[in-house]
Amino acid sequence: MQTAQRVRTILSHYKRDRPEKRANVVRLLMHGQSGGTGRLLVLPVHQGFEHGPTRSSAPNPPAYDPHYLFGLAVDGRVSALAAPLEAGSDSFAGSVPMILKANNANGLAREQDQSVAAPFRDALQPDCSAIGYTIYLGADAQYGQIEEVREATAEAREHGLAVVIWAYPRGGELSEDGRTALDVVSYAAHMAALMGAHAIKTKVPGVHPKRGDANDSFEGVETDSLPGRVAHVMRCAFEGRRIVVFSGGGAKEEGDTLDEVRAIRRGGGSGSIIGRNTFQRPRDDALAMLERIAAIHSDGET
Amino acid sequence: MQTAQRVRTILSHYKRDRPEKRANVVRLLMHGQSGGTGRLLVLPVHQGFEHGPTRSSAPNPPAYDPHYLFGLAVDGRVSALAAPLEAGSDSFAGSVPMILKANNANGLAREQDQSVAAPFRDALQPDCSAIGYTIYLGADAQYGQIEEVREATAEAREHGLAVVIWAYPRGGELSEDGRTALDVVSYAAHMAALMGAHAIKTKVPGVHPKRGDANDSFEGVETDSLPGRVAHVMRCAFEGRRIVVFSGGGAKEEGDTLDEVRAIRRGGGSGSIIGRNTFQRPRDDALAMLERIAAIHSDGET
Amino acid sequence: MQTAQRVRTILSHYKRDRPEKRANVVRLLMHGQSGGTGRLLVLPVHQGFEHGPTRSSAPNPPAYDPHYLFGLAVDGRVSALAAPLEAGSDSFAGSVPMILKANNANGLAREQDQSVAAPFRDALQPDCSAIGYTIYLGADAQYGQIEEVREATAEAREHGLAVVIWAYPRGGELSEDGRTALDVVSYAAHMAALMGAHAIKTKVPGVHPKRGDANDSFEGVETDSLPGRVAHVMRCAFEGRRIVVFSGGGAKEEGDTLDEVRAIRRGGGSGSIIGRNTFQRPRDDALAMLERIAAIHSDGET
Amino acid sequence: MQTAQRVRTILSHYKRDRPEKRANVVRLLMHGQSGGTGRLLVLPVHQGFEHGPTRSSAPNPPAYDPHYLFGLAVDGRVSALAAPLEAGSDSFAGSVPMILKANNANGLAREQDQSVAAPFRDALQPDCSAIGYTIYLGADAQYGQIEEVREATAEAREHGLAVVIWAYPRGGELSEDGRTALDVVSYAAHMAALMGAHAIKTKVPGVHPKRGDANDSFEGVETDSLPGRVAHVMRCAFEGRRIVVFSGGGAKEEGDTLDEVRAIRRGGGSGSIIGRNTFQRPRDDALAMLERIAAIHSDGET
Amino acid sequence: MQTAQRVRTILSHYKRDRPEKRANVVRLLMHGQSGGTGRLLVLPVHQGFEHGPTRSSAPNPPAYDPHYLFGLAVDGRVSALAAPLEAGSDSFAGSVPMILKANNANGLAREQDQSVAAPFRDALQPDCSAIGYTIYLGADAQYGQIEEVREATAEAREHGLAVVIWAYPRGGELSEDGRTALDVVSYAAHMAALMGAHAIKTKVPGVHPKRGDANDSFEGVETDSLPGRVAHVMRCAFEGRRIVVFSGGGAKEEGDTLDEVRAIRRGGGSGSIIGRNTFQRPRDDALAMLERIAAIHSDGET
């Protein structure tokens, strides 16, 4: 089977992990609509912590209920649900792989940092396949975050958990545009790979190819197209040997989202992570959209 | 029995805790006048630490004696007494469930923070059913507090203790009014739920529906009435799957307090936590008032 | 015997400690001239650390020798010697109960803090009956100090050591007068009690009844007399269920010191802690003075 | 064999390490083109972390692939590859000794510090012979770094790992020129030796013999020539009893690089560490250059 | 034998340490030219770390070699060599007692602090008799240093190691002159004694008897002569029950150094610690000088 072969190829990039330790990576790669294709489709639902429950759920009030979010992940047949484990994981045990999003920002804070709101031990349960951490690369707090996450990464791998790093350039001297500049996004993805991530989550690289002060050369890189920029990020993630999934940020038109997904696919990206653009839509629309995204990633139609 | 059924329903929301670990949640829910109704009535007496003994007890001098406070909790048949354990717990062992309020602010301090004045091990005694922590959501110190409390929460649950989080928006960029704004209070309740609280203590949400800078939508939320606002907070606490008790703050007329309790009840709130409005009154008045509050919560008359 | 009865009453206030753990409290209460009276007379000799050896000992040069200080405690038949253990405890083992003063300020410092100069394990020796900590309530460092001391207190009680807290309002927004204001001193004593102290050391409350910004009510409190103020402090220490000893500060005339002791006694204070007013006097004068103080506390003559 | 004799002499300088603990030092000294000569030739490839992947690899795009870098180390027959272990170490296990570069700066940061991105346990694998740490001597963060590195050094030696310290003067009051001033570089090398390094990495000492404020005497030191300055650094590294390798910094002409290597050799330096000057060149040029550098160090032609 | 009697008297001052724990104190007191006299003569050679290798060794270039410094200690028959252990301790094992100087300042730093460059476990080797720590009394960092050193002291004593504290007033509000003012030096010695030092190292107290702001009384103290000032320091070190050795600071004429040693001897000081005044001189001069110093301390000729 071609798809299983793709998964085996991906697993060959994680030879440092002993075989019995890679079960959870397999689980993520074999579950749901994208199972076996080597692509991931992740539903993240920690926005309640980061932006507040009202702002997250008011556009689609059933989403106030954490069970609704679990149900969306199950029926939408995503690869994994990224969430705090606290709500619903009991009722939905075994129905969808979970990524415990261990640290979170919050919208009531004045300074940009992350607190580890879920202790590591929460991840050591049957319904949890991976642990996820955000790093604000560029922020003044990044040195401490890097050490914290690297330590957690090593521990997670020892327990056979997959590790997902949300590699977010932010803070320090980075401008708003700089956060999605191509050299910055690709740098962040590279660091996450060096830090031991099995999968990396970045933002879609923007049209600003460089920070103003950078002398990076992009000769030979197709910076004008999103597929070209995605391809450069993948190259910086160990020449494509690491899984990189892309997010598109805030809510937008379905057509725009699908165009972006197609571009990610053409650039060789490993998948999508898509939250507000699904759970803030009515359930049927969201399920249809997840199906379309999975189809784009899976059949490779470009 | 109808009431026991309500308690069983509440317990079904904590399936992540193994059954033998939930004994203390049951104990809180079955004790006192509100026992079996699924509501909680809590008497908090740590104001001596937070505001000083003179300011707390001078209006009703017998309250200088910690034994008086214990006696009030016992004779007032509340669900639990929230207190430092140091005084009286020896003489009153077994007569009322206790919530060890582990961290406390203090009125001599210049900066707003909480110190953990009671070590965790203090809670590991027969007379202690729960451990309580305050978090100042929005304050600059919140990131550290969140990690501290989350760690303690995990440890408490392992020991079978119930966990109560005082979710207090305060500090940072929050104005005085912002602390009780509806989006802020509901956000705080949501975070406490995500952090693993069995029960959450918030302030009654005020008439200010939003922070100025927030773009939260309250379409479909009845923000003009207190019951409507309470209902929104409950919804943000996992669609009502978490116990949320409300406090009314400083001393006020008994009639006003009872009106507030009725509104909390109508909005689906899980109960009241009421300190100065009881122990600063003469003992007979306080006992009568506790009885009236319990009655409102219990029979559901609105 | 009446006195033993008093000690038994005091011990009944510490029921949280298991009986075999209270041996050291008994030891303090039964030793020396005040033994069995329920009062304590403590000789503190850590001023060398806090003010320097020259300033402490020059007025009475034999006091440079730590053995002199031990001898004064032994021959003065005080309840306990509060000291760093380093000097003399070996030669005088068993002759007087010791309170290991574990943290200390020092006069060479620019900022007001305390360093724990004696590790906890130093207290785990036969000649040590109690461990003592200073907290600067009101200082910016107080949150950390409270946690540090609370942890040490719990550990000490587990080892059966008595715990003495030097509850010193200082720093932050407290004025010089504010440090001894009645509401502040009584607040500090209350916090020390909540933190688990068996005995509390405070300064004699001054004639300034309140901080300027405090709205505490002193109705019914006799604030004009020192006995009245002492009585209020005792009331705030769990209605008199905690031992509170008072210090008079710097050197003064013997007559003034004795008047102060009488006022403490009339107000129901548990005893005196008196250092420079004894060891800076010639030995015979000091011994005579200790005898007079013990007599006032013991026979209750007012 | 003369060369093996040289290695034995070097090993005699590490008598504090028990024999079975020095296997990895031998491994570094016996591998590759410089094997047995007592010299080291190290290929460092952590520039992706420190300067970003694009800036590091764009000049020679195949270098985006970590396997390319491993291949260069293997085919270039260097003594060791200094790298994060994350990429490639699985595929190339056993083919080249590795130095785990445990802490790293990063180009997205605003302040100059190092974060330990690789936990110590990563070094405890068969393919890792040494652990490497950077210290910014002179920086405000240096006190903490020194303690961190000294602790790691002791632990590494206990596990039989060799320890390499990147001794980089930087920060604090050091000017740009001061970083490579002779007294500063030799001071840094001396400190690294005292901290327990088996091998030390410094920059080539510059033409500025002193910091302005230093009154060090260089009488008898040949400060005008690079060999003289290198000899002084070696002397300050325990009279040549420690291995010191020198780096030349950014990319330059091959002729200039080789001249520098010859000067290092004449001054008695223990070898070179050379990254961007190799991997940013086409592969054949890089391999030829590594061969020439190894030849200079090995045959001692000056 | 009279001298052994002196050592026995000194040991009687350390009764808190169990007998089998005092072997290393005996070792220091019985080794070398001063062996058995109750005096210590210490050679400190950590100036390379503190002032840099060039500044330390250029005046006498053989001193660049750590083996030279060890040889000087062995042939000079000093009581102990105070050094980082890293260099030479292997080749000279057993030939001279060593004091591991565990923390060190460094001349490249901008702020005055000490980093613990040698981990405690380094001291647990046969060639190490004592562990040494510097405290900057008066500096803002002193509170942390005091706790750190007190903890290390307790641990060292448990392992039977002697403890030497370099009691250095420095920083905070102390002027240059204030650092050697008599009340300050004697205060520092007193604190070191209270912190558990077996031996204390201070600077020779200067002609400035007091800090300006101090109201210490020196009535009865002979402050005009160095012997008088030394005697006061000894008195403040538990009435002479602690070993106090004095240093003279930077290089000076031999005659001046010997005069100072005689004054220390007359004042009852326990010995000298003398570094740059020996190792920066030619070897034969240094050996002769060490002999003269030892003779002054040993025969008590004044």
mmCIF file of C-alpha atoms in Angstrom, chain A residues 12-16 137-144 146-147 150-151 154-155 157-158 169 171-174 182-184 186-188 190-191 193-197 211 213-219 221 232 235-236 238-239 241-242, chain D residues 45-56 58-59 61-68 84-92 103-122 125 127 136 148:
data_model
loop_
_atom_site.group_PDB
_atom_site.id
_atom_site.type_symbol
_atom_site.label_atom_id
_atom_site.label_comp_id
_atom_site.label_asym_id
_atom_site.label_seq_id
_atom_site.Cartn_x
_atom_site.Cartn_y
_atom_site.Cartn_z
ATOM 1 C CA SER A 12 12.707 6.280 9.076
ATOM 2 C CA HIS A 13 13.513 9.920 9.877
ATOM 3 C CA TYR A 14 13.053 9.264 13.571
ATOM 4 C CA LYS A 15 15.518 6.431 13.965
ATOM 5 C CA ARG A 16 16.853 7.959 17.172
ATOM 6 C CA LEU A 137 11.206 32.433 19.290
ATOM 7 C CA GLY A 138 12.635 35.932 19.412
ATOM 8 C CA ALA A 139 10.937 36.857 22.681
ATOM 9 C CA ASP A 140 13.039 37.762 25.667
ATOM 10 C CA ALA A 141 11.660 34.749 27.486
ATOM 11 C CA GLN A 142 12.777 32.370 24.770
ATOM 12 C CA TYR A 143 15.975 31.136 26.433
ATOM 13 C CA GLY A 144 14.050 29.790 29.368
ATOM 14 C CA ILE A 146 13.843 26.596 24.965
ATOM 15 C CA GLU A 147 15.350 24.845 27.968
ATOM 16 C CA ARG A 150 13.852 20.696 25.350
ATOM 17 C CA GLU A 151 13.685 19.006 28.719
ATOM 18 C CA ALA A 154 13.402 14.481 25.971
ATOM 19 C CA GLU A 155 11.072 13.221 28.651
ATOM 20 C CA ARG A 157 10.294 10.789 23.817
ATOM 21 C CA GLU A 158 11.392 8.550 26.624
ATOM 22 C CA PRO A 169 8.310 33.879 16.120
ATOM 23 C CA GLY A 171 8.361 39.442 20.662
ATOM 24 C CA GLY A 172 11.815 40.943 20.994
ATOM 25 C CA GLU A 173 12.662 43.022 17.962
ATOM 26 C CA LEU A 174 10.331 41.256 15.564
ATOM 27 C CA LEU A 182 10.173 33.761 5.294
ATOM 28 C CA ASP A 183 13.613 33.750 6.875
ATOM 29 C CA VAL A 184 12.053 34.012 10.330
ATOM 30 C CA SER A 186 12.041 28.933 8.329
ATOM 31 C CA TYR A 187 14.492 29.729 11.151
ATOM 32 C CA ALA A 188 11.826 28.887 13.723
ATOM 33 C CA HIS A 190 14.698 24.736 11.893
ATOM 34 C CA MET A 191 15.116 25.402 15.616
ATOM 35 C CA ALA A 193 13.542 20.457 14.454
ATOM 36 C CA LEU A 194 16.880 20.788 16.279
ATOM 37 C CA MET A 195 14.997 20.781 19.565
ATOM 38 C CA GLY A 196 13.602 17.350 18.851
ATOM 39 C CA ALA A 197 10.076 17.921 17.546
ATOM 40 C CA ARG A 211 13.492 40.915 8.105
ATOM 41 C CA ASP A 213 18.239 43.665 8.947
ATOM 42 C CA ALA A 214 18.856 40.195 7.626
ATOM 43 C CA ASN A 215 21.366 39.525 4.922
ATOM 44 C CA ASP A 216 20.069 36.088 4.134
ATOM 45 C CA SER A 217 20.289 35.110 0.551
ATOM 46 C CA PHE A 218 17.233 33.678 -1.153
ATOM 47 C CA GLU A 219 18.898 33.076 -4.484
ATOM 48 C CA VAL A 221 14.288 30.224 -3.711
ATOM 49 C CA HIS A 232 11.773 26.624 1.705
ATOM 50 C CA ARG A 235 13.850 22.386 3.360
ATOM 51 C CA CYS A 236 14.898 24.149 6.569
ATOM 52 C CA PHE A 238 15.914 18.902 7.825
ATOM 53 C CA GLU A 239 15.368 18.830 4.084
ATOM 54 C CA ARG A 241 12.570 15.015 7.118
ATOM 55 C CA ARG A 242 10.318 16.566 9.759
ATOM 56 C CA VAL D 45 27.711 22.696 12.217
ATOM 57 C CA HIS D 46 25.443 24.379 14.724
ATOM 58 C CA GLN D 47 25.352 27.602 12.764
ATOM 59 C CA GLY D 48 21.789 26.831 11.703
ATOM 60 C CA PHE D 49 20.740 27.339 15.319
ATOM 61 C CA GLU D 50 22.927 30.386 15.855
ATOM 62 C CA HIS D 51 22.575 32.261 12.562
ATOM 63 C CA GLY D 52 19.560 30.591 10.966
ATOM 64 C CA PRO D 53 19.401 27.919 8.272
ATOM 65 C CA THR D 54 19.133 30.272 5.321
ATOM 66 C CA ARG D 55 22.116 32.406 6.218
ATOM 67 C CA SER D 56 24.170 29.287 6.965
ATOM 68 C CA ALA D 58 22.251 29.433 1.140
ATOM 69 C CA PRO D 59 25.865 29.896 -0.054
ATOM 70 C CA PRO D 61 22.412 24.833 -0.783
ATOM 71 C CA PRO D 62 23.204 21.132 -0.329
ATOM 72 C CA ALA D 63 24.192 22.142 3.210
ATOM 73 C CA TYR D 64 20.515 22.594 4.088
ATOM 74 C CA ASP D 65 20.506 18.821 4.450
ATOM 75 C CA PRO D 66 21.971 17.700 7.779
ATOM 76 C CA HIS D 67 23.028 14.472 6.118
ATOM 77 C CA TYR D 68 25.265 16.516 3.848
ATOM 78 C CA PRO D 84 23.189 19.235 17.857
ATOM 79 C CA LEU D 85 22.565 15.492 17.740
ATOM 80 C CA GLU D 86 19.040 15.712 16.467
ATOM 81 C CA ALA D 87 19.576 15.230 12.778
ATOM 82 C CA GLY D 88 21.566 12.549 11.092
ATOM 83 C CA SER D 89 23.245 11.059 14.101
ATOM 84 C CA ASP D 90 20.981 8.058 13.629
ATOM 85 C CA SER D 91 21.971 7.452 10.020
ATOM 86 C CA PHE D 92 25.664 8.060 10.566
ATOM 87 C CA ASN D 103 23.969 25.224 24.505
ATOM 88 C CA ASN D 104 23.493 27.710 21.741
ATOM 89 C CA ALA D 105 22.857 31.351 21.103
ATOM 90 C CA ASN D 106 20.302 32.253 18.512
ATOM 91 C CA GLY D 107 20.057 35.033 16.006
ATOM 92 C CA LEU D 108 16.437 35.861 16.809
ATOM 93 C CA ALA D 109 17.329 36.870 20.346
ATOM 94 C CA ARG D 110 17.673 40.403 21.637
ATOM 95 C CA GLU D 111 19.967 39.656 24.562
ATOM 96 C CA GLN D 112 23.199 37.730 24.481
ATOM 97 C CA ASP D 113 22.795 34.504 26.275
ATOM 98 C CA GLN D 114 22.903 30.825 25.669
ATOM 99 C CA SER D 115 20.144 28.345 26.207
ATOM 100 C CA VAL D 116 20.845 24.728 26.851
ATOM 101 C CA ALA D 117 18.876 23.316 23.956
ATOM 102 C CA ALA D 118 20.121 19.778 24.372
ATOM 103 C CA PRO D 119 19.654 18.041 27.695
ATOM 104 C CA PHE D 120 22.645 16.286 29.149
ATOM 105 C CA ARG D 121 21.144 12.861 28.656
ATOM 106 C CA ASP D 122 21.315 13.358 24.873
ATOM 107 C CA GLN D 125 24.668 7.672 23.523
ATOM 108 C CA ASP D 127 27.774 8.208 18.913
ATOM 109 C CA TYR D 136 30.389 34.238 27.386
ATOM 110 C CA GLU D 148 26.004 25.606 34.967
#
